Amino acid sequence: MIYREAGQFKTSYQADNQIFPIRQDRLALTATLLAAVFLLPYFATPYILSAIMIPFLIFALAALGLNILTGYAGQLSLGTAAFMAVGAFASYNFMARLPGLPLLVSFILGGLCAAMVGIAFGLPSLRIRGFYLAASTLATQFFVVWCLTKIPYLTNYSSSGVITVQKMTILGYQFDTPQSKYILVLAIVAVMALLAKNMIRSNVGRSWMAVRDMDMAAEVIGFRLMRTKLLAFAVSSFYCGVAGALYAYAYLGTVEPEAYNLDLSFRILFMIIIGGVGSILGSFLGAAFIVLLPVFLNIVAHGLSLPTSVASNLELMVFGALIIFFLIVEPHGLARLWQIAKEKLRLWPFPH
Amino acid sequence: MNFFFEVLIGGLLSGVMYALVAIGFVLIYKASGVFNFAQGAMVFFAALTCVGIMDKFGLSLWLAIPLTMVTMIALGMAIERVVLRPLVNQPEITLFMATIGLTFFIEGLAQLMWGSQVHKLDLPIEDVPMQFLMDHFDINISQFDMVAAAVCALLVICLALLFSKTKVGRALRAVADDHQAALAVGIPLQRIWAVVWGVAGLVALVAGLLWGARNGVQFALTFVALKALPVLILGGFTSVPGAIVGGLIIGASEKLAEVYIGPMVGGGIEGWFPYVLALLFLLVRPEGLFGEKIIRRI
């Protein structure tokens, strides 16, 4: 009763092609966005904004990137953090070497650098697939972090190998409070999520899904495999690169290459598994889950007054068990649960 | 020249250790089609359990090893029951991700049970240069490494015998060939999987003990899995000889590269060199050295 299309008639192709064809969806999304922009910055404490909301949005963006590659184009990747690192360090270098370069332009350039690295390391995907490819993306992971540690040029010859990012300024306005940083990250993530959503709906997205489902068949019916796969790598790495730059600029401030280690790659992989592989909404749900879980576990551990070592090991175990649990019970993740809930709401209060 | 041989042989011997971990992978991949990322965690778990038993109950090594074996078999069977059985018929990628989850779980469990400090493990083999080789060829090779290599060889022979001579081994090969056909002729699939995970657990124990005695039993042992991956890529996922040859190639080339190329580019290339090597190799032969040729149809 609450959630249904009945009565929402479409009289034009344009209306039929809307991103959110159901009115309740549009209203809910608008309400969420309005609340995120106007209510949250005023009611949330700086802690919630800078320690939960900002990382949540950044991880969601990275998960979105990985989801494009793994969920939509079917190329398993364990090197997400490496692409994030490229984006962050490239943005830093552009800012440091080209004074006066606008912040957003340097983010985009950082993302483009990540995209180029993505294409270079995506080349093997034309020849190899599945696990072999996963292992080759591990090569990206180790190689990029090694380069950033060993080549002093990339960290602008900082003696410790750690970079301290520049201040974020757009048109003279400095983003230095948690509120303003949050708004900036939210704006970037919202725009990029919208772009991704549209890309998935377009023929680009359909060609990715065709390659994912069976790449040989896709090739036979005329998709150009090389172009499609490399485009997926490029777009995915671009998203990860921008997320990496935001991770450095809006969240950490001071970054070492080791911040982008294999663990981060795995965490982002977990986000898309738990959130839902091949779903835009899933990237956000998964990121929220993985960001909030340690906070929640910390509170529980504190409540039970467990020693920190026990708590951290329990966290590992809970993480692992949850991954397995989700894969067994709901392989399509939280996004699928949400979809089921919507279908039930359509029929409610009648059972069928 | 002597130095070159020393590096080469040292590399080959450490390659044997990589091969040992890789064999654990191959066993499971062959029998159940699962790419077991948790093998490194199992190595860690095995070594830590063995040392933990010795420390906590004051038992000798020779009592701790059988106890750990029992634990590893129990662990393998539990994994089969809790993780694999509900995931039957899922795509390979799903199973792979499940083993990543398993990795986290096992690492957490091991440290929860036995603490996270570095343990020392003394095997009754001394880590001294072999006098005979020192005298005659002036090459410095540790006795420990030689024994480790011998143990690996013995293990591989045992595995080969198990596969070729016993009833379980035959069933195992049948399952590896075709799950459904094996089921149809009455082979208990789930029992075979439990056996395979148990055997993989034992291999992990041997690897864990040898690695642990070398570097101390610590969390870094889990990274051994990351070393075994390029070995597998090079050798092919389905071949035990491939794992051994791949291990030797990776071990040797990695050490040689570190010594001869490393200084030119700032060192520390051991982390990624095996991967790049394996990757280049894949571009030539996408199924690995001894892997099965992949035939793809629509």
Tab-separated table of C-alpha atoms in Angstrom, chain A residues 70 76 78 121 123-124 127-139 142-143 146-147 150 214-217 220 262-263 266-267 269-270 272-273 277 309-311 313-314 316-321 323-324 327-328 331, chain B residues 29 33 35 37 82-83 86-87 90 92-94 96-98 100-102 104-105 107-109 111-112 116 219 226 229 232-233 236-237 265-269 271-272 275-276 279 282-288 294 296-298:
chain	number	residue	atom	x	y	z
A	70	THR	CA	34.018	-6.351	-10.038
A	76	LEU	CA	37.996	-9.446	-9.638
A	78	LEU	CA	42.449	-6.941	-5.004
A	121	PHE	CA	47.498	-3.103	-15.002
A	123	LEU	CA	45.956	-5.097	-19.815
A	124	PRO	CA	46.576	-8.632	-18.519
A	127	ARG	CA	44.574	-12.612	-21.684
A	128	ILE	CA	43.848	-14.002	-18.226
A	129	ARG	CA	40.770	-14.152	-16.069
A	130	GLY	CA	39.383	-15.097	-12.698
A	131	PHE	CA	41.872	-15.913	-9.971
A	132	TYR	CA	44.869	-15.378	-12.166
A	133	LEU	CA	43.694	-11.826	-12.664
A	134	ALA	CA	43.102	-11.373	-8.939
A	135	ALA	CA	46.693	-12.337	-8.309
A	136	SER	CA	47.887	-9.938	-10.973
A	137	THR	CA	46.013	-7.087	-9.326
A	138	LEU	CA	47.906	-8.002	-6.180
A	139	ALA	CA	51.015	-7.155	-8.211
A	142	PHE	CA	52.598	-4.251	-4.000
A	143	PHE	CA	54.251	-2.492	-6.908
A	146	TRP	CA	56.726	0.050	-3.278
A	147	CYS	CA	57.142	2.801	-5.889
A	150	LYS	CA	61.141	4.089	-2.881
A	214	MET	CA	30.065	-14.338	-20.515
A	215	ASP	CA	32.856	-12.536	-22.224
A	216	MET	CA	33.230	-14.897	-25.137
A	217	ALA	CA	29.553	-14.646	-26.003
A	220	VAL	CA	30.846	-13.055	-30.570
A	262	LEU	CA	46.356	-4.651	1.150
A	263	ASP	CA	44.140	-4.427	4.224
A	266	PHE	CA	40.268	-6.122	1.406
A	267	ARG	CA	38.057	-3.802	3.423
A	269	LEU	CA	36.161	-5.711	-1.213
A	270	PHE	CA	34.205	-6.647	1.925
A	272	ILE	CA	30.905	-4.625	-1.899
A	273	ILE	CA	30.348	-8.211	-0.795
A	277	VAL	CA	28.018	-6.949	-5.761
A	309	SER	CA	43.933	-7.186	22.289
A	310	VAL	CA	40.974	-9.513	22.778
A	311	ALA	CA	38.649	-6.917	21.319
A	313	ASN	CA	40.992	-10.185	17.606
A	314	LEU	CA	37.283	-10.553	18.165
A	316	LEU	CA	38.793	-9.849	13.054
A	317	MET	CA	36.722	-12.916	13.833
A	318	VAL	CA	33.427	-11.088	13.591
A	319	PHE	CA	34.500	-9.592	10.263
A	320	GLY	CA	35.447	-12.958	8.875
A	321	ALA	CA	32.363	-14.705	10.174
A	323	ILE	CA	31.632	-12.268	5.337
A	324	ILE	CA	31.025	-15.999	5.328
A	327	LEU	CA	27.953	-15.177	1.330
A	328	ILE	CA	25.982	-18.160	2.566
A	331	PRO	CA	25.146	-13.636	-1.640
B	29	TYR	CA	41.871	-26.402	-5.525
B	33	GLY	CA	37.680	-26.116	-6.902
B	35	PHE	CA	40.938	-21.159	-4.318
B	37	PHE	CA	43.161	-17.859	0.321
B	82	VAL	CA	30.371	-24.790	8.221
B	83	VAL	CA	31.694	-22.924	5.191
B	86	PRO	CA	26.359	-24.405	2.452
B	87	LEU	CA	28.237	-22.842	-0.464
B	90	GLN	CA	28.154	-21.228	-5.854
B	92	GLU	CA	34.156	-19.873	-7.724
B	93	ILE	CA	34.512	-16.179	-6.939
B	94	THR	CA	32.023	-16.479	-4.075
B	96	PHE	CA	37.182	-17.396	-2.954
B	97	MET	CA	35.707	-14.458	-1.071
B	98	ALA	CA	34.469	-16.840	1.603
B	100	ILE	CA	39.132	-14.407	2.539
B	101	GLY	CA	36.576	-14.172	5.318
B	102	LEU	CA	37.926	-17.435	6.666
B	104	PHE	CA	40.298	-13.135	8.982
B	105	PHE	CA	38.419	-15.538	11.215
B	107	GLU	CA	43.827	-15.178	12.239
B	108	GLY	CA	41.593	-13.719	14.910
B	109	LEU	CA	40.945	-17.123	16.443
B	111	GLN	CA	45.610	-14.886	18.306
B	112	LEU	CA	42.641	-14.990	20.624
B	116	SER	CA	49.703	-12.194	19.613
B	219	PHE	CA	51.665	-12.811	12.419
B	226	LEU	CA	51.023	-13.977	-0.553
B	229	LEU	CA	50.302	-16.970	-4.961
B	232	LEU	CA	50.729	-20.966	-8.079
B	233	ILE	CA	50.269	-18.652	-11.010
B	236	GLY	CA	49.331	-23.683	-12.520
B	237	PHE	CA	46.611	-24.121	-9.924
B	265	VAL	CA	66.385	0.430	-7.826
B	266	GLY	CA	66.546	0.934	-4.091
B	267	GLY	CA	66.000	-2.584	-2.767
B	268	GLY	CA	62.988	-4.282	-1.276
B	269	ILE	CA	61.826	-5.608	-4.613
B	271	GLY	CA	57.639	-7.974	-2.402
B	272	TRP	CA	56.518	-7.473	-5.978
B	275	TYR	CA	54.217	-11.147	-9.053
B	276	VAL	CA	55.600	-9.263	-12.006
B	279	LEU	CA	52.419	-11.883	-14.661
B	282	LEU	CA	51.037	-15.490	-17.807
B	283	LEU	CA	51.020	-13.254	-20.836
B	284	VAL	CA	52.896	-15.989	-22.659
B	285	ARG	CA	51.087	-18.964	-21.190
B	286	PRO	CA	47.809	-18.028	-19.496
B	287	GLU	CA	47.298	-21.386	-17.779
B	288	GLY	CA	50.649	-21.529	-16.043
B	294	ILE	CA	41.581	-23.946	-20.543
B	296	ARG	CA	36.322	-22.197	-23.427
B	297	ARG	CA	33.069	-22.660	-25.205
B	298	ILE	CA	29.938	-20.647	-25.469
